[in-house]
Amino acid sequence: SGPHSNGYSLIRALVEKSGLSYGDAAPFESEKGGESLGEALLTPTRIYVKPLLAALKQTDAIKGLAHITGGGFTENLPRIVADSGLGFIIDLDAISVPPVFGWLAREGNIAQNEMLKTFNCGIGMCLVVEKGAVSNVSALLSNAGETVSVIGEITATPGVQYTGGLAL
């Protein structure tokens, strides 16, 4: 559901640079359609607690969680595996990027690596799940109304590596 209360100092600067006002039509396809720029940017942050608690009660295959906020993937994912020597490979082609992020990237001439450090780019919560349970956990969350994307895997190399590219 959009920027998730993150990056708004940058967003405000980009809106000012664009010459648009918050009452103008959003210059990108918004979630609800026909929203003003202000309404689209202030889409409430999605709260994941209910579906996650329900899934955690139904399976012990969820091994870690990361809310993708300030620091994006680059800073938040490593916290799941801190001091383990492990890391992540994230397939950027597997991420369906909401149009607001494409507009922000273009308006601010923001490079992909900066987008990944600043915004969630459409993935608000990441779960680390046992490999053999990915389908089951995905089904639990999908049945609870969540959009689920399998975007990566754990690797023996610390940090976050990216393959593919964001469709901005």
Short mmCIF file of C-alpha atoms in Angstrom, two decimals:
data_model
loop_
_atom_site.label_atom_id
_atom_site.label_comp_id
_atom_site.label_asym_id
_atom_site.label_seq_id
_atom_site.Cartn_x
_atom_site.Cartn_y
_atom_site.Cartn_z
CA SER A 1 0.00 0.00 0.00
CA GLY A 2 2.42 2.64 -1.19
CA PRO A 3 5.39 4.16 0.61
CA HIS A 4 4.35 2.88 4.08
CA SER A 5 5.05 6.08 5.99
CA ASN A 6 8.61 6.10 4.70
CA GLY A 7 10.56 8.51 2.53
CA TYR A 8 8.12 11.38 2.90
CA SER A 9 10.77 14.09 3.16
CA LEU A 10 12.01 12.99 -0.26
CA ILE A 11 8.45 12.58 -1.55
CA ARG A 12 7.53 16.12 -0.48
CA ALA A 13 10.61 17.47 -2.26
CA LEU A 14 9.71 15.55 -5.43
CA VAL A 15 6.12 16.81 -5.39
CA GLU A 16 7.42 20.37 -5.05
CA LYS A 17 9.92 19.81 -7.89
CA SER A 18 7.17 18.40 -10.10
CA GLY A 19 5.09 21.57 -9.82
CA LEU A 20 2.02 19.52 -8.93
CA SER A 21 -0.19 20.21 -5.96
CA TYR A 22 -1.54 17.51 -3.68
CA GLY A 23 -5.04 18.21 -5.00
CA ASP A 24 -4.04 17.49 -8.61
CA ALA A 25 -4.79 14.12 -10.15
CA ALA A 26 -2.13 11.54 -9.35
CA PRO A 27 0.32 11.41 -12.31
CA PHE A 28 0.39 7.61 -12.02
CA GLU A 29 -2.23 4.89 -11.75
CA SER A 30 -3.27 4.83 -8.10
CA GLU A 31 -4.62 1.91 -6.08
CA LYS A 32 -8.21 3.14 -6.12
CA GLY A 33 -8.03 5.06 -9.40
CA GLY A 34 -9.04 8.68 -9.84
CA GLU A 35 -7.36 9.79 -6.63
CA SER A 36 -5.60 13.08 -6.11
CA LEU A 37 -1.84 13.00 -5.69
CA GLY A 38 -2.25 13.66 -1.97
CA GLU A 39 -4.78 10.86 -1.53
CA ALA A 40 -2.62 8.40 -3.46
CA LEU A 41 0.52 9.27 -1.50
CA LEU A 42 -1.31 9.03 1.82
CA THR A 43 -2.73 5.56 1.25
CA PRO A 44 -2.70 4.10 4.77
CA THR A 45 0.12 1.73 5.61
CA ARG A 46 -1.03 -1.85 5.38
CA ILE A 47 -1.01 -3.57 8.76
CA TYR A 48 0.05 -7.22 8.57
CA VAL A 49 -0.35 -8.31 12.19
CA LYS A 50 -3.62 -10.28 11.91
CA PRO A 51 -2.73 -12.45 8.90
CA LEU A 52 0.82 -12.96 10.19
CA LEU A 53 -0.31 -14.00 13.68
CA ALA A 54 -2.82 -16.39 12.13
CA ALA A 55 -0.12 -17.91 9.90
CA LEU A 56 2.33 -18.16 12.81
CA LYS A 57 -0.29 -20.10 14.79
CA GLN A 58 -0.78 -22.53 11.90
CA THR A 59 2.85 -23.25 11.02
CA ASP A 60 6.32 -23.16 12.51
CA ALA A 61 7.86 -22.80 9.04
CA ILE A 62 8.12 -18.99 9.28
CA LYS A 63 11.65 -18.37 10.53
CA GLY A 64 11.95 -14.59 10.22
CA LEU A 65 10.09 -11.38 9.38
CA ALA A 66 11.21 -7.96 8.16
CA HIS A 67 8.97 -4.93 7.77
CA ILE A 68 10.43 -3.09 4.78
CA THR A 69 10.53 0.52 5.95
CA GLY A 70 13.40 3.02 6.21
CA GLY A 71 16.47 1.36 4.75
CA GLY A 72 14.44 -0.65 2.26
CA PHE A 73 15.52 -4.21 1.49
CA THR A 74 19.19 -3.35 1.72
CA GLU A 75 19.14 -2.53 5.43
CA ASN A 76 16.11 -4.43 6.74
CA LEU A 77 16.66 -7.93 5.36
CA PRO A 78 20.12 -8.44 6.93
CA ARG A 79 18.59 -7.87 10.38
CA ILE A 80 16.74 -11.19 10.04
CA VAL A 81 20.01 -13.13 9.81
CA ALA A 82 22.25 -10.81 11.86
CA ASP A 83 25.65 -12.28 12.77
CA SER A 84 24.88 -15.58 11.01
CA GLY A 85 27.07 -15.01 7.95
CA LEU A 86 24.02 -15.51 5.74
CA GLY A 87 22.44 -13.14 3.27
CA PHE A 88 19.80 -12.90 0.58
CA ILE A 89 19.46 -13.03 -3.18
CA ILE A 90 16.41 -11.02 -4.27
CA ASP A 91 14.93 -11.42 -7.75
CA LEU A 92 13.75 -7.93 -8.64
CA ASP A 93 11.88 -9.27 -11.66
CA ALA A 94 9.54 -11.05 -9.21
CA ILE A 95 8.40 -7.77 -7.63
CA SER A 96 5.28 -6.09 -8.97
CA VAL A 97 6.20 -2.44 -8.39
CA PRO A 98 3.22 -0.12 -7.81
CA PRO A 99 3.14 2.84 -10.21
CA VAL A 100 3.79 5.40 -7.43
CA PHE A 101 7.36 4.11 -7.13
CA GLY A 102 8.00 4.42 -10.86
CA TRP A 103 6.79 8.02 -10.72
CA LEU A 104 9.02 8.77 -7.72
CA ALA A 105 12.04 7.18 -9.43
CA ARG A 106 11.48 9.12 -12.65
CA GLU A 107 10.58 12.44 -11.00
CA GLY A 108 13.60 12.30 -8.72
CA ASN A 109 15.95 10.57 -11.15
CA ILE A 110 16.49 8.01 -8.37
CA ALA A 111 18.69 5.04 -9.26
CA GLN A 112 17.42 1.53 -8.61
CA ASN A 113 19.92 0.92 -5.79
CA GLU A 114 18.69 4.06 -4.02
CA MET A 115 15.06 3.03 -4.49
CA LEU A 116 15.91 -0.30 -2.86
CA LYS A 117 17.53 1.49 0.10
CA THR A 118 14.75 4.04 0.53
CA PHE A 119 11.40 2.47 -0.33
CA ASN A 120 9.65 -0.88 -0.07
CA CYS A 121 8.98 -0.81 -3.84
CA GLY A 122 5.74 -2.73 -3.28
CA ILE A 123 6.91 -5.33 -0.78
CA GLY A 124 5.94 -4.14 2.69
CA MET A 125 6.79 -7.31 4.62
CA CYS A 126 9.28 -10.10 3.94
CA LEU A 127 9.13 -13.54 5.48
CA VAL A 128 11.85 -16.15 5.67
CA VAL A 129 10.13 -19.50 5.26
CA GLU A 130 11.44 -23.06 5.19
CA LYS A 131 11.94 -23.95 1.53
CA GLY A 132 9.57 -26.92 1.65
CA ALA A 133 6.78 -24.85 3.22
CA VAL A 134 6.72 -21.87 0.84
CA SER A 135 3.57 -23.05 -0.97
CA ASN A 136 1.73 -23.74 2.29
CA VAL A 137 2.64 -20.39 3.90
CA SER A 138 1.84 -18.57 0.64
CA ALA A 139 -1.60 -20.21 0.61
CA LEU A 140 -2.25 -19.30 4.26
CA LEU A 141 -1.48 -15.65 3.59
CA SER A 142 -3.28 -15.55 0.23
CA ASN A 143 -6.38 -17.03 1.85
CA ALA A 144 -6.17 -14.23 4.44
CA GLY A 145 -6.33 -11.67 1.61
CA GLU A 146 -2.64 -10.88 1.29
CA THR A 147 -0.78 -10.62 -2.01
CA VAL A 148 2.15 -13.02 -1.83
CA SER A 149 5.28 -12.97 -3.98
CA VAL A 150 8.24 -15.31 -3.67
CA ILE A 151 11.11 -12.92 -4.34
CA GLY A 152 14.30 -14.57 -3.16
CA GLU A 153 16.23 -16.98 -1.06
CA ILE A 154 18.84 -17.23 1.66
CA THR A 155 22.46 -17.45 0.55
CA ALA A 156 25.77 -18.16 2.26
CA THR A 157 27.03 -14.70 1.23
CA PRO A 158 26.26 -11.94 3.77
CA GLY A 159 24.25 -8.90 2.69
CA VAL A 160 21.64 -8.50 0.00
CA GLN A 161 22.38 -9.29 -3.64
CA TYR A 162 19.95 -8.44 -6.42
CA THR A 163 19.21 -10.10 -9.74
CA GLY A 164 16.99 -8.73 -12.48
CA GLY A 165 15.60 -5.23 -12.31
CA LEU A 166 12.68 -3.29 -10.90
CA ALA A 167 10.04 -2.43 -13.48
CA LEU A 168 9.98 1.27 -12.67
#
